[in-house]
XYZ file of C-alpha atoms in Angstrom:
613
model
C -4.316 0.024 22.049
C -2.128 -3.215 22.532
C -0.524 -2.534 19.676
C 0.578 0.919 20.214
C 1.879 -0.291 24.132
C 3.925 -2.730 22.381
C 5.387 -0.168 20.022
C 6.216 1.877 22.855
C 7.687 -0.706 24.737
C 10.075 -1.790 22.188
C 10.994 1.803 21.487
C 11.926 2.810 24.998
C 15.231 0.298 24.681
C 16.547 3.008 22.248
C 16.894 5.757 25.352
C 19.139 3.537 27.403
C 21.783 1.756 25.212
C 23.943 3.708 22.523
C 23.301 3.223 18.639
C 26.211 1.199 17.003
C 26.150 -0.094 13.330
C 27.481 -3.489 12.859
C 31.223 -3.162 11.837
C 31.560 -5.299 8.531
C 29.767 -5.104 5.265
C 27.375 -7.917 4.339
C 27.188 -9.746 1.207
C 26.270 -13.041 0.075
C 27.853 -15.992 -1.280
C 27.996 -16.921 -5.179
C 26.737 -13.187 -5.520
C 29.233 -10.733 -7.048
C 29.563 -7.435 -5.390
C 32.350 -4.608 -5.128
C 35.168 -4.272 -2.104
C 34.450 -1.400 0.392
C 37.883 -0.108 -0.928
C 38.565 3.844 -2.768
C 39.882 3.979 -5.917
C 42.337 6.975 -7.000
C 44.545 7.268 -10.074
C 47.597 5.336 -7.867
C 47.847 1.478 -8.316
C 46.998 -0.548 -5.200
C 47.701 -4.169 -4.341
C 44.052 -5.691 -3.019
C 44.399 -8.541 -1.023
C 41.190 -10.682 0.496
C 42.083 -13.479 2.886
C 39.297 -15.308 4.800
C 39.209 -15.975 8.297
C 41.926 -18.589 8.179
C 44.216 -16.061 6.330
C 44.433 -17.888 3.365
C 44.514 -15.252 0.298
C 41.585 -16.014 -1.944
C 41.812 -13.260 -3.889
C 44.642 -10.614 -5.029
C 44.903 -7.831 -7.694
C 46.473 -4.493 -8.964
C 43.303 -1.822 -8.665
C 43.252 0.643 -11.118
C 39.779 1.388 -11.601
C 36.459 1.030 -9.830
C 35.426 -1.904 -11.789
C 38.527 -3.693 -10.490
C 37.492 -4.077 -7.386
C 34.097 -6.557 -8.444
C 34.516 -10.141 -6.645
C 32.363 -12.968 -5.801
C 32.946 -15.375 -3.165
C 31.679 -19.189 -2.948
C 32.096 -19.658 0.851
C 30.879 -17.901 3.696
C 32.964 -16.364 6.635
C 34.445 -13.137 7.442
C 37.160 -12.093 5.367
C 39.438 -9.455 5.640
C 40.606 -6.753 3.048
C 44.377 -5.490 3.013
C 45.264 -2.460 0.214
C 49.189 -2.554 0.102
C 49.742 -4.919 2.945
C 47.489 -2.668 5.319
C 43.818 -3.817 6.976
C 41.193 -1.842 4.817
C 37.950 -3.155 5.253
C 36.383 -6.603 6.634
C 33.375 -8.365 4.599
C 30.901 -10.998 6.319
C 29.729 -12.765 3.613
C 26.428 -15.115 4.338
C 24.980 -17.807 2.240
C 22.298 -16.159 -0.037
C 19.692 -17.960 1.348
C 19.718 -16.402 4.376
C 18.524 -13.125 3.045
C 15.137 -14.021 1.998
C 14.783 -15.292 5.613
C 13.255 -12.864 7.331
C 10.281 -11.445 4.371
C 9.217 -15.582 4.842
C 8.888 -15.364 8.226
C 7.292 -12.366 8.329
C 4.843 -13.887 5.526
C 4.567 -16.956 7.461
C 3.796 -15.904 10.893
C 1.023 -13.029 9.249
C -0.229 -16.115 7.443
C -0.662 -17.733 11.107
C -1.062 -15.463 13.555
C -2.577 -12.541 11.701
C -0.659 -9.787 13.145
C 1.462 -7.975 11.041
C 3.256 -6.053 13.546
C 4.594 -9.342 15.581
C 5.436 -10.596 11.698
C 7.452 -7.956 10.770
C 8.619 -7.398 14.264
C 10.022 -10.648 13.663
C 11.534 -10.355 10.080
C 13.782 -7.548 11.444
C 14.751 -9.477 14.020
C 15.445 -12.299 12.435
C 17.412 -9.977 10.067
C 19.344 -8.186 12.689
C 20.662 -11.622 14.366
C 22.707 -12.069 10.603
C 23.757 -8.265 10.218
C 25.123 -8.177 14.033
C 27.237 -11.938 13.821
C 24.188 -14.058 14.982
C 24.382 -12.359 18.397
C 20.547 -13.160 19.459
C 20.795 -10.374 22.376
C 22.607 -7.920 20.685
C 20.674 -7.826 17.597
C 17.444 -7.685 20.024
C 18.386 -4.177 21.414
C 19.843 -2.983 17.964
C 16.378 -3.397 16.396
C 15.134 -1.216 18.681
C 18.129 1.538 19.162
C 19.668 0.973 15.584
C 17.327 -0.425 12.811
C 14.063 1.687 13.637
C 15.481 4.873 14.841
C 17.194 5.102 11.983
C 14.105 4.676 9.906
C 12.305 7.712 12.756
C 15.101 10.036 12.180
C 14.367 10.259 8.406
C 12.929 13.151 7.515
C 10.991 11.912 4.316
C 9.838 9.158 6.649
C 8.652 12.034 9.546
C 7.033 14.082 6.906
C 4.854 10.712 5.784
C 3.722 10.285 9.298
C 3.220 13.360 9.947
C 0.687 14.283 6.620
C -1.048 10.723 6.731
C -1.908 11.352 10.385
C -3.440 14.960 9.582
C -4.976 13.583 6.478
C -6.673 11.304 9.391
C -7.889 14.112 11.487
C -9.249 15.773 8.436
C -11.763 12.844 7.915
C -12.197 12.378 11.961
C -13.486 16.332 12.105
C -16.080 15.711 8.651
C -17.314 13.090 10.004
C -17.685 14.702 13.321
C -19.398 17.881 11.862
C -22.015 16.132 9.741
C -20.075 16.872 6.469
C -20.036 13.023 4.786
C -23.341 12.676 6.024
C -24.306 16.124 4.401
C -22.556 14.279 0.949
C -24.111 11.046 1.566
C -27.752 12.747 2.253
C -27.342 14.620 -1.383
C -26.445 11.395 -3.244
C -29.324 9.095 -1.697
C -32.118 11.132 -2.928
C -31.302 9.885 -6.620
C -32.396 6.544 -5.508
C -35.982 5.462 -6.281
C -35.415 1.900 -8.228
C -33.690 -1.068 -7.857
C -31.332 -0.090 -10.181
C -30.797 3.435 -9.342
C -30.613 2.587 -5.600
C -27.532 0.540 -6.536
C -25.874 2.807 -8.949
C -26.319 5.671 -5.891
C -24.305 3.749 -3.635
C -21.716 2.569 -5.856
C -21.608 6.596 -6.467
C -21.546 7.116 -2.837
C -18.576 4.636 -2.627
C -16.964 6.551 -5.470
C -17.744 10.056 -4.010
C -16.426 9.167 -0.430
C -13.111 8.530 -1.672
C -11.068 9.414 1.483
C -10.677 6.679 3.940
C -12.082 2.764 2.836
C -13.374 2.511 6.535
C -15.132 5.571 6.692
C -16.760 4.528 2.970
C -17.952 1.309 4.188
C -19.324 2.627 7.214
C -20.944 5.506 5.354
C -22.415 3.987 2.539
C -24.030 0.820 4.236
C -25.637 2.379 6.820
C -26.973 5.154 4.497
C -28.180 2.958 2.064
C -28.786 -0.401 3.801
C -32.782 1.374 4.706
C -33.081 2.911 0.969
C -32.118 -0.496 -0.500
C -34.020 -2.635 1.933
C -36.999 -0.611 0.347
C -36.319 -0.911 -2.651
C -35.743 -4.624 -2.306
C -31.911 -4.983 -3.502
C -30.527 -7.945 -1.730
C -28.296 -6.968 1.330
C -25.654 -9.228 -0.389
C -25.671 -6.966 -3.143
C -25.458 -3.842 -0.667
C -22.353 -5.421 0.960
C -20.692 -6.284 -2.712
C -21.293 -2.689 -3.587
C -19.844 -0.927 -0.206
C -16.803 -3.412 -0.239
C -16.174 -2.983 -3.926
C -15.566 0.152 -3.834
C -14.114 1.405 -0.394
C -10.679 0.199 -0.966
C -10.493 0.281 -4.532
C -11.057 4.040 -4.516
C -9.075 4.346 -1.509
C -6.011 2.818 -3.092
C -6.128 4.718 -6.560
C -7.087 8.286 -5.763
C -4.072 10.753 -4.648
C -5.568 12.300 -1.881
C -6.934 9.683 1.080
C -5.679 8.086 4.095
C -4.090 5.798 1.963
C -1.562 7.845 -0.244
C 1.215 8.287 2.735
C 1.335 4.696 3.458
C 1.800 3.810 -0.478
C 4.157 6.992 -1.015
C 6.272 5.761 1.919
C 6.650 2.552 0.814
C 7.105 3.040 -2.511
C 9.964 6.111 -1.868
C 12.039 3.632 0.274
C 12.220 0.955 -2.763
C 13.422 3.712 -4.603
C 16.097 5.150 -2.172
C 17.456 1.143 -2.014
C 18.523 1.448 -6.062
C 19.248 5.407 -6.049
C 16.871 5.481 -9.244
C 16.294 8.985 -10.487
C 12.283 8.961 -10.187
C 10.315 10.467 -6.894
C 7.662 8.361 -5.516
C 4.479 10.741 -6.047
C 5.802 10.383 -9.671
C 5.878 6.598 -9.669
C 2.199 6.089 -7.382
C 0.433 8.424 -10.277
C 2.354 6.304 -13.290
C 1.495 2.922 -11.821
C -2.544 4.027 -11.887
C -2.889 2.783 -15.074
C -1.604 -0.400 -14.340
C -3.538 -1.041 -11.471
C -6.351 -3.198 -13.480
C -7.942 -4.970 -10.358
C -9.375 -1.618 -8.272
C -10.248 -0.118 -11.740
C -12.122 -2.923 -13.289
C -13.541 -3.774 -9.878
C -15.541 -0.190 -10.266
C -16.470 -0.591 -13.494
C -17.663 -4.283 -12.948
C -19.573 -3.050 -9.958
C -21.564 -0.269 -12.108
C -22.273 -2.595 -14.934
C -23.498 -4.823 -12.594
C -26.075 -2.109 -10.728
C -27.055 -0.541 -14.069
C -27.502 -3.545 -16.169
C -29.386 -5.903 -12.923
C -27.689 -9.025 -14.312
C -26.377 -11.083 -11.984
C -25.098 -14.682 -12.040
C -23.929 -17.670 -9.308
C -25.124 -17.116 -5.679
C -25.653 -12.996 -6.572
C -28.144 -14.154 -8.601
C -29.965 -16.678 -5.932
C -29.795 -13.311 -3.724
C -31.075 -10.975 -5.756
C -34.042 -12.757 -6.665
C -34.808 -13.559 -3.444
C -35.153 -10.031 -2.235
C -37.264 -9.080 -5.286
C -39.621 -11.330 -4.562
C -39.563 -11.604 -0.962
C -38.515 -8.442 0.071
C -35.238 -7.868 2.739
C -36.089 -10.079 5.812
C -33.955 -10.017 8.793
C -35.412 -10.570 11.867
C -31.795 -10.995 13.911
C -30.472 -7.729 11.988
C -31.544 -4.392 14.864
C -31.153 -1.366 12.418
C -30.689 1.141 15.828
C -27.860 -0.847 16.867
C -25.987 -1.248 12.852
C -25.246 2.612 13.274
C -21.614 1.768 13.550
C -19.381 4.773 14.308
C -22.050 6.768 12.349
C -23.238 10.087 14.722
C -26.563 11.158 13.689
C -27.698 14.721 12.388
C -30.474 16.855 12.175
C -30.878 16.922 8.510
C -30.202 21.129 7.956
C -26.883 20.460 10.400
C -25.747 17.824 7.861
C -24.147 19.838 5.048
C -22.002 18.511 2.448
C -20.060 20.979 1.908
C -17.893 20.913 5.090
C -16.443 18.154 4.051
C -16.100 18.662 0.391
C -14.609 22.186 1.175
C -11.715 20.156 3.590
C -10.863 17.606 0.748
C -10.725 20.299 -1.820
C -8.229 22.448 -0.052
C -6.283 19.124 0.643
C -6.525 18.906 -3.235
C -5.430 22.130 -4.365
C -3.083 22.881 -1.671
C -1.133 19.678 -2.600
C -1.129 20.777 -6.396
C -0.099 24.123 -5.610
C 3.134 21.936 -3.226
C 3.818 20.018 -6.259
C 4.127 23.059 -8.735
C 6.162 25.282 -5.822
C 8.397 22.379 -4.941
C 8.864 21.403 -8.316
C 9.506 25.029 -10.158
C 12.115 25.735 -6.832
C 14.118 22.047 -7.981
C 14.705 22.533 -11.332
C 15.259 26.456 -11.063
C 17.716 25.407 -8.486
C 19.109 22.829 -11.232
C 19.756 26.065 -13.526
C 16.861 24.300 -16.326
C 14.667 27.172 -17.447
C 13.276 24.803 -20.065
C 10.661 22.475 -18.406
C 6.928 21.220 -18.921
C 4.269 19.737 -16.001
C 5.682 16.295 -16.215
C 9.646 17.717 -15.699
C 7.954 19.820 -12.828
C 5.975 16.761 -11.219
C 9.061 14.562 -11.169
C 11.409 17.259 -9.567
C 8.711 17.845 -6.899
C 8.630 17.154 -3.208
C 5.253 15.615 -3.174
C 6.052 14.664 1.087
C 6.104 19.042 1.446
C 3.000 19.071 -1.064
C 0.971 16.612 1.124
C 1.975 17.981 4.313
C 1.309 22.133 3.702
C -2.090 20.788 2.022
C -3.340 18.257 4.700
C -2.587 20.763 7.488
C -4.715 23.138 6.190
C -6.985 21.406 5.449
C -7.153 20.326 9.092
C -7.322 24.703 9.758
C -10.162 25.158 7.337
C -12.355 21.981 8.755
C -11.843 23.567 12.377
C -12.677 26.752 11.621
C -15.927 25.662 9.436
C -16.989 23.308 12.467
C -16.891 25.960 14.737
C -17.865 28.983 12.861
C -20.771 27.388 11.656
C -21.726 25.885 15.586
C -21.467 22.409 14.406
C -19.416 21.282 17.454
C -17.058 23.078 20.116
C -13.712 23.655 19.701
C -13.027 21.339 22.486
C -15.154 18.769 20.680
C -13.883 19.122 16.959
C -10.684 18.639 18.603
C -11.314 15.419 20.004
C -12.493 14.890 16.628
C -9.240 15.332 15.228
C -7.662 13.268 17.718
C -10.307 10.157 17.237
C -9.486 10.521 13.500
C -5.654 10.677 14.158
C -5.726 7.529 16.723
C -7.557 5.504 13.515
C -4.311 5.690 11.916
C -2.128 4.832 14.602
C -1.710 1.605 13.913
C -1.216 2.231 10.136
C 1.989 4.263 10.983
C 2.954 1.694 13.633
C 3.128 -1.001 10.117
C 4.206 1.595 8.250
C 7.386 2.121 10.677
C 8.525 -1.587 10.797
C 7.617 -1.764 7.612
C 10.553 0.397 6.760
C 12.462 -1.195 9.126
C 12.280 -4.553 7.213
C 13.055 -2.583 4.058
C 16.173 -1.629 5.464
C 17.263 -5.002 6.309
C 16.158 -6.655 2.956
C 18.639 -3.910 1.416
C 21.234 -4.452 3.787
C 20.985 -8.717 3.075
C 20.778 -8.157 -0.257
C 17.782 -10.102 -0.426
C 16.454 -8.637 -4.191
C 20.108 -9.482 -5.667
C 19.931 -13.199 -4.476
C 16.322 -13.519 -5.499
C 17.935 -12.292 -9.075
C 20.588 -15.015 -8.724
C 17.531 -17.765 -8.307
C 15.236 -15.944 -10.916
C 17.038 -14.515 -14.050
C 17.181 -17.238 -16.457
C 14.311 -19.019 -14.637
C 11.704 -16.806 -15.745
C 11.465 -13.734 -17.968
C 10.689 -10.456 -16.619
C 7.557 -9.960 -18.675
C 6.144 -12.114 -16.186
C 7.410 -10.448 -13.410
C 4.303 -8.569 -12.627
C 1.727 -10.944 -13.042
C 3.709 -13.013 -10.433
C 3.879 -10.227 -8.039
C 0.224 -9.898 -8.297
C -0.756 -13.389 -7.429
C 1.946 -13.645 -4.102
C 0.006 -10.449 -3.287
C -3.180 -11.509 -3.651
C -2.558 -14.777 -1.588
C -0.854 -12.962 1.295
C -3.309 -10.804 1.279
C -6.473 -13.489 0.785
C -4.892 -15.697 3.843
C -3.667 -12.776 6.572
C -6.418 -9.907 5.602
C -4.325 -7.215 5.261
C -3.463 -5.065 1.777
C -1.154 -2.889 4.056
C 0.935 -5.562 5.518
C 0.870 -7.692 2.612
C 2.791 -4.229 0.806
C 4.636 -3.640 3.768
C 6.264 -6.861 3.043
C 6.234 -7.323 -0.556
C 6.708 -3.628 -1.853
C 10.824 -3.351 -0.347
C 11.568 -7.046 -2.343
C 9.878 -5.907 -5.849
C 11.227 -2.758 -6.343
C 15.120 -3.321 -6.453
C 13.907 -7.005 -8.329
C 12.764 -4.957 -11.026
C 15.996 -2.420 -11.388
C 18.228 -5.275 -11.268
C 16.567 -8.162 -13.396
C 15.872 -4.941 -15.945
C 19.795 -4.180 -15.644
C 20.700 -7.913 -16.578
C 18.301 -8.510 -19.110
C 19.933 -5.472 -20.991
C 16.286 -3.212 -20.921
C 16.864 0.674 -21.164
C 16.296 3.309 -18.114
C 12.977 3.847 -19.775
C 11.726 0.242 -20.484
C 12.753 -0.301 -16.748
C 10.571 2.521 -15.279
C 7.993 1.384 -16.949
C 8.109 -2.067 -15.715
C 8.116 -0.657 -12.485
C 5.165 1.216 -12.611
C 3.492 -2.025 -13.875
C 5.072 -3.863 -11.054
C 4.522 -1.250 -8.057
C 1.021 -1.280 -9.599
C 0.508 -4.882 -8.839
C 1.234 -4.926 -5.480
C -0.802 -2.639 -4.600
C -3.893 -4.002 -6.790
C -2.849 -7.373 -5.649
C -3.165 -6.469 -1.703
C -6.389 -4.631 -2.738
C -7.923 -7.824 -4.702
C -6.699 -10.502 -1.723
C -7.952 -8.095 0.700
C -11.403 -7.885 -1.251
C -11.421 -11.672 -0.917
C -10.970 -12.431 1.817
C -13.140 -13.495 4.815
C -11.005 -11.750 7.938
C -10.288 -8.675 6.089
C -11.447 -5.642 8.289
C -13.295 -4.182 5.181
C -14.643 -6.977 3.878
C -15.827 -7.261 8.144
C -17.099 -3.719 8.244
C -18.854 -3.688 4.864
C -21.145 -7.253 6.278
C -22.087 -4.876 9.431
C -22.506 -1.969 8.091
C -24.756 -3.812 5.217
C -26.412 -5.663 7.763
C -25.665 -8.561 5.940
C -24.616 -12.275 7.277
C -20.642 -11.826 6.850
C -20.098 -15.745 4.992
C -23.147 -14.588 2.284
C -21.207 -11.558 1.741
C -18.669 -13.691 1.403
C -19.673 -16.330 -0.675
C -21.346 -14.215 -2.757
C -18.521 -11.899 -3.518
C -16.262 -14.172 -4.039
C -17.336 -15.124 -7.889
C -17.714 -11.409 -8.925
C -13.856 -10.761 -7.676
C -12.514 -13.917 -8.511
C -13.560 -12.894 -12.004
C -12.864 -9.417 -12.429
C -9.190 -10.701 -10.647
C -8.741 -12.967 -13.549
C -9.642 -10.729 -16.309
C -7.385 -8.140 -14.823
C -4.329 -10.553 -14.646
C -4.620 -12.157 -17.987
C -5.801 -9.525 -20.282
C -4.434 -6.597 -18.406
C -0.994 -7.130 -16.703
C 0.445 -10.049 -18.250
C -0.669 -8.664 -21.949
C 0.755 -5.249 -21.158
C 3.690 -7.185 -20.289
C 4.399 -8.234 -23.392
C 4.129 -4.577 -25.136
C 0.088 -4.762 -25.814
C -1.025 -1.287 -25.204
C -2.828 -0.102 -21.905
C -5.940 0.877 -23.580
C -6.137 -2.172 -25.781
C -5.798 -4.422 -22.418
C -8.753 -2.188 -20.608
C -10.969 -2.923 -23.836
C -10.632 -6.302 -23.474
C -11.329 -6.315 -19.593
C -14.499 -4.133 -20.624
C -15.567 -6.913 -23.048
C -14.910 -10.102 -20.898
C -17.302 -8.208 -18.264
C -20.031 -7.457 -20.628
C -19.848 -11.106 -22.148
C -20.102 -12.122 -18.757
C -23.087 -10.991 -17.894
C -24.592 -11.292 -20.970
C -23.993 -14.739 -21.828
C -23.818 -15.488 -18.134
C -26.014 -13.949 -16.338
C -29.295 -13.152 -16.053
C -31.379 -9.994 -15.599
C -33.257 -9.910 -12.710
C -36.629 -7.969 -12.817
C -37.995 -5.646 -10.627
């Protein structure tokens, strides 16, 4: 609730002072970049004198090309085209621009809070765009910088679906639908082994929301396993393995706005011809970590070979049973509402996430068709028809009705009162408050990395320091550190995402790559951030998830941790080194998830060792 006051009180600024964009254009020093001047088929005279009027550049403009320049000093610096004021540049040094993503790393790696961190980066970023005028560029992040990112309409249409998409899994949960799913899945489990493979398909199953899965799944199973003597360690492994790993890949959960969003304003910052639903489902396959920490996870269950402290755990439970006095199941129910088992019914909330599902695939193919009709191409297949869609209108007509048809099954059916499924709705829009809070400064420190040029200098330092094959194995590793050391995925791509994607266009650009080799880097790139935030998320010990799965496991939170970490650490490595730094360097996508496959079964083969029953 803090959190949202604070928004609100940096917001209100915006109603008393007038919006006003700071006058000159910014570049950088030592970085080459085009005069804000028209070209026409007429000759003009440029001249650029600095602030002490000396000319330090002149030339006859004939074409657009003509008017490329780069300047060594910094200063403001005026533009004359035939003797007449045109245009004023404020160029910075280039270091400057990379300013405010470090201090928004730095203070998330100290203080923890992402919104104060990014809060800060666009301040920070504001005091250069508005001529280091501390008080100025104060209000203008507030009237300026963030209303500008409110009043975009792809950006209101984000909000909008990924809080519905919220109050879709606040009314199934509030009408005994996942608990109706979770009750159908747990019957399957009457051995060790199948009492792990059920909730790992419980984690899978309850795809929608990574809070609701771990909160789901470990109090579900935590009695069933506890029976069955599987080590709550392993019950906390399972639920935190796979609540935001599924999150993060599938295309309809709480997730998919947040990504979308982020991912769509990288793209608007190069003007590349691709649409971000298009980009999210092409960078799935080069998301190793959340994919290979699934499969990992099932081997593990099915095969019961475990090795380093996993192992200790496991056989502990086996042959002690699950002992822990200081663990009070009645008060682990967390967030969890309890049902009369007939009132329970899976199918309201498989019903919801279906019409989510189809309604969004029907959006695509309308929105899509409509585009390229519109275009005048009669010509087209799925994938012309995906990329021309307007996945934002797709997500939105789907999520809302799905919100109608969960409403209407609640209260048909007597599950809850309208008033009741209402404040359902609400409870499961407030849970992803916060999330559009981020998700709004996040875009504002977009903004002001493309406005300081900060991907063009980061070029400047990069190209010919390292080659862009290893662009995306870099990527993941900064990721997966922010991530380990402030326990956020979100923030982490909040920060990260806006830097990577215009990195990619322009180091692609230099290092003479085709349109087509570039995309595809991108998708690999895009794809490591957000397996990257996923994996030092996973890791780490003040992650909410990795939090929520301990309680919810009933496990002590530093054995979950410590005996996680091995299993992630490992699956993190295989991913990096045989999937996105081989793929890198042309080896094919399947070739790279073969490999993966084999490192895990050699693993536990060689490694580990079965433990019995």
């Amino acid at each position: 609730m803090k959190k949202e006051i604070l928004f609100l009180l940096l917001i209100f600024p915006a109603f008393l002072f007038g919006q006003s964009a700071h006058p000159e254009t910014i570049e950088l020093t030592n970085i080459s970049f085009n005069l804000p001047v028209k070209t026409d088929s007429v000759k003009h005279t440029i001249v650029v004198k600095n602030s002490d009027e000396k000319v330090i550049f002149t030339k006859t403009l004939i074409s657009a090309k003509d008017r490329e320049i780069t300047v060594s000093e910094a200063g403001l610096f005026s533009v004359y085209v035939d003797g007449k004021l045109s245009a004023r540049v404020r160029v910075l040094p280039g270091w400057l621009s990379i300013l405010p993503p470090l201090l928004a790393i730095l203070l998330s790696l100290i203080f923890r809070e992402v919104l104060i961190s990014l809060f800060a980066g666009i301040y920070l970023g504001a005091i250069f765009l508005y001529n280091f005028n501390i008080f100025e560029a104060f209000i203008r992040v507030v009237d300026t910088i963030l209303i500008n990112v409110l009043v975009n309409r792809d950006h209101i249409l984000i909000i909008i679906f990924t809080l519905l998409i919220g109050g879709v899994v606040g009314i199934i949960s509030a009408n005994g639908g996942t608990m109706g799913l979770a009750n159908k899945i747990v019957k399957w489990a009457k051995t060790p082994r199948s009492g792990m493979i059920a909730s790992w398909l419980m984690g899978v199953i309850i795809f929608f929301d990574d809070y609701s899965n771990s909160l789901i799944v470990g109090n579900m199973m935590r009695p069933i396993t506890d029976k069955l003597r599987v080590s709550r360690e392993k019950l906390a492994y399972i639920v935190d393995s796979t609540a935001a790993p599924v999150a993060s890949l599938v295309v309809i959960s709480t997730w998919i706005g947040y990504e979308l969003g982020l991912i769509g304003d990288g793209l608007k910052i190069v003007g590349a011809n691709l649409t971000a639903y298009d980009v999210f489902i092409q960078s799935i396959l080069y998301r190793f970590y959340p994919i290979a920490a699934l499969v990992f996870v099932f081997l593990n269950a099915y095969t019961k070979r475990d090795f380093g402290p996993m192992l200790n755990a496991e056989k502990k439970a086996r042959k002690e049973g699950v002992k822990d006095e200081s663990f009070d199941d009645e008060s682990a129910v967390i967030g969890i509402e309890t049902y009369e088992h007939e009132r329970a019914r899976w199918y309201n909330a498989i019903v919801p996430i279906l019409v989510i599902l189809i309604g969004t695939i029907v959006g695509l193919i309308v929105t899509g068709k409509n585009a390229l009709e519109s275009q005048g191409v009669t010509n087209y297949g799925l994938q012309d028809i995906i990329s021309n869609s307007n996945s934002y209108y797709a997500l939105l007509w789907g999520s809302f009705l799905a919100v109608v048809t969960a409403l209407a099954m609640t209260v048909v059916q007597r599950l809850r009162k309208l008033n009741d499924a209402m404040n359902a709705f609400m409870k499961g829009l407030q849970s992803l408050l916060v999330a559009v809070v981020i998700l709004i400064f996040a875009w504002g420190i977009s903004n002001i990395t493309a406005e300081l040029h900060t991907a063009d200098y980061l070029i400047s330092v990069i190209v010919g320091n390292i080659d862009i094959r290893f662009l995306s194995s870099l990527v993941f590793i900064v990721c997966a550190l922010t991530s380990f050391s402030t326990g956020t995925s979100w923030g982490t791509m909040a920060i990260v995402m806006p830097i990577v994607i215009p990195l990619t266009y322009r180091m692609g650009g230099l290092e003479g790559l085709t349109p087509e080799m570039i995309n595809v880097t991108l998708y690999s790139v895009v794809g490591s951030v957000l397996a990257g935030s996923v994996f030092g998320d996973h890791c780490s010990p003040i992650a909410d998830t990795t939090i929520l799965s301990s309680l919810a496991s009933g496990c002590n939170h530093i054995e979950h941790v410590r005996t996680q970490l091995p299993y992630a650490i490992f699956v993190g490595t295989l991913s990096v080194l045989f999937g996105t730094l081989l793929t890198s360097f042309g080896v094919p996508v399947i070739i790279s998830y073969l490999l993966i496959l084999s490192g895990m079964f050699a693993a536990l083969y060689l490694k580990g060792e079965r433990v019995l029953d």
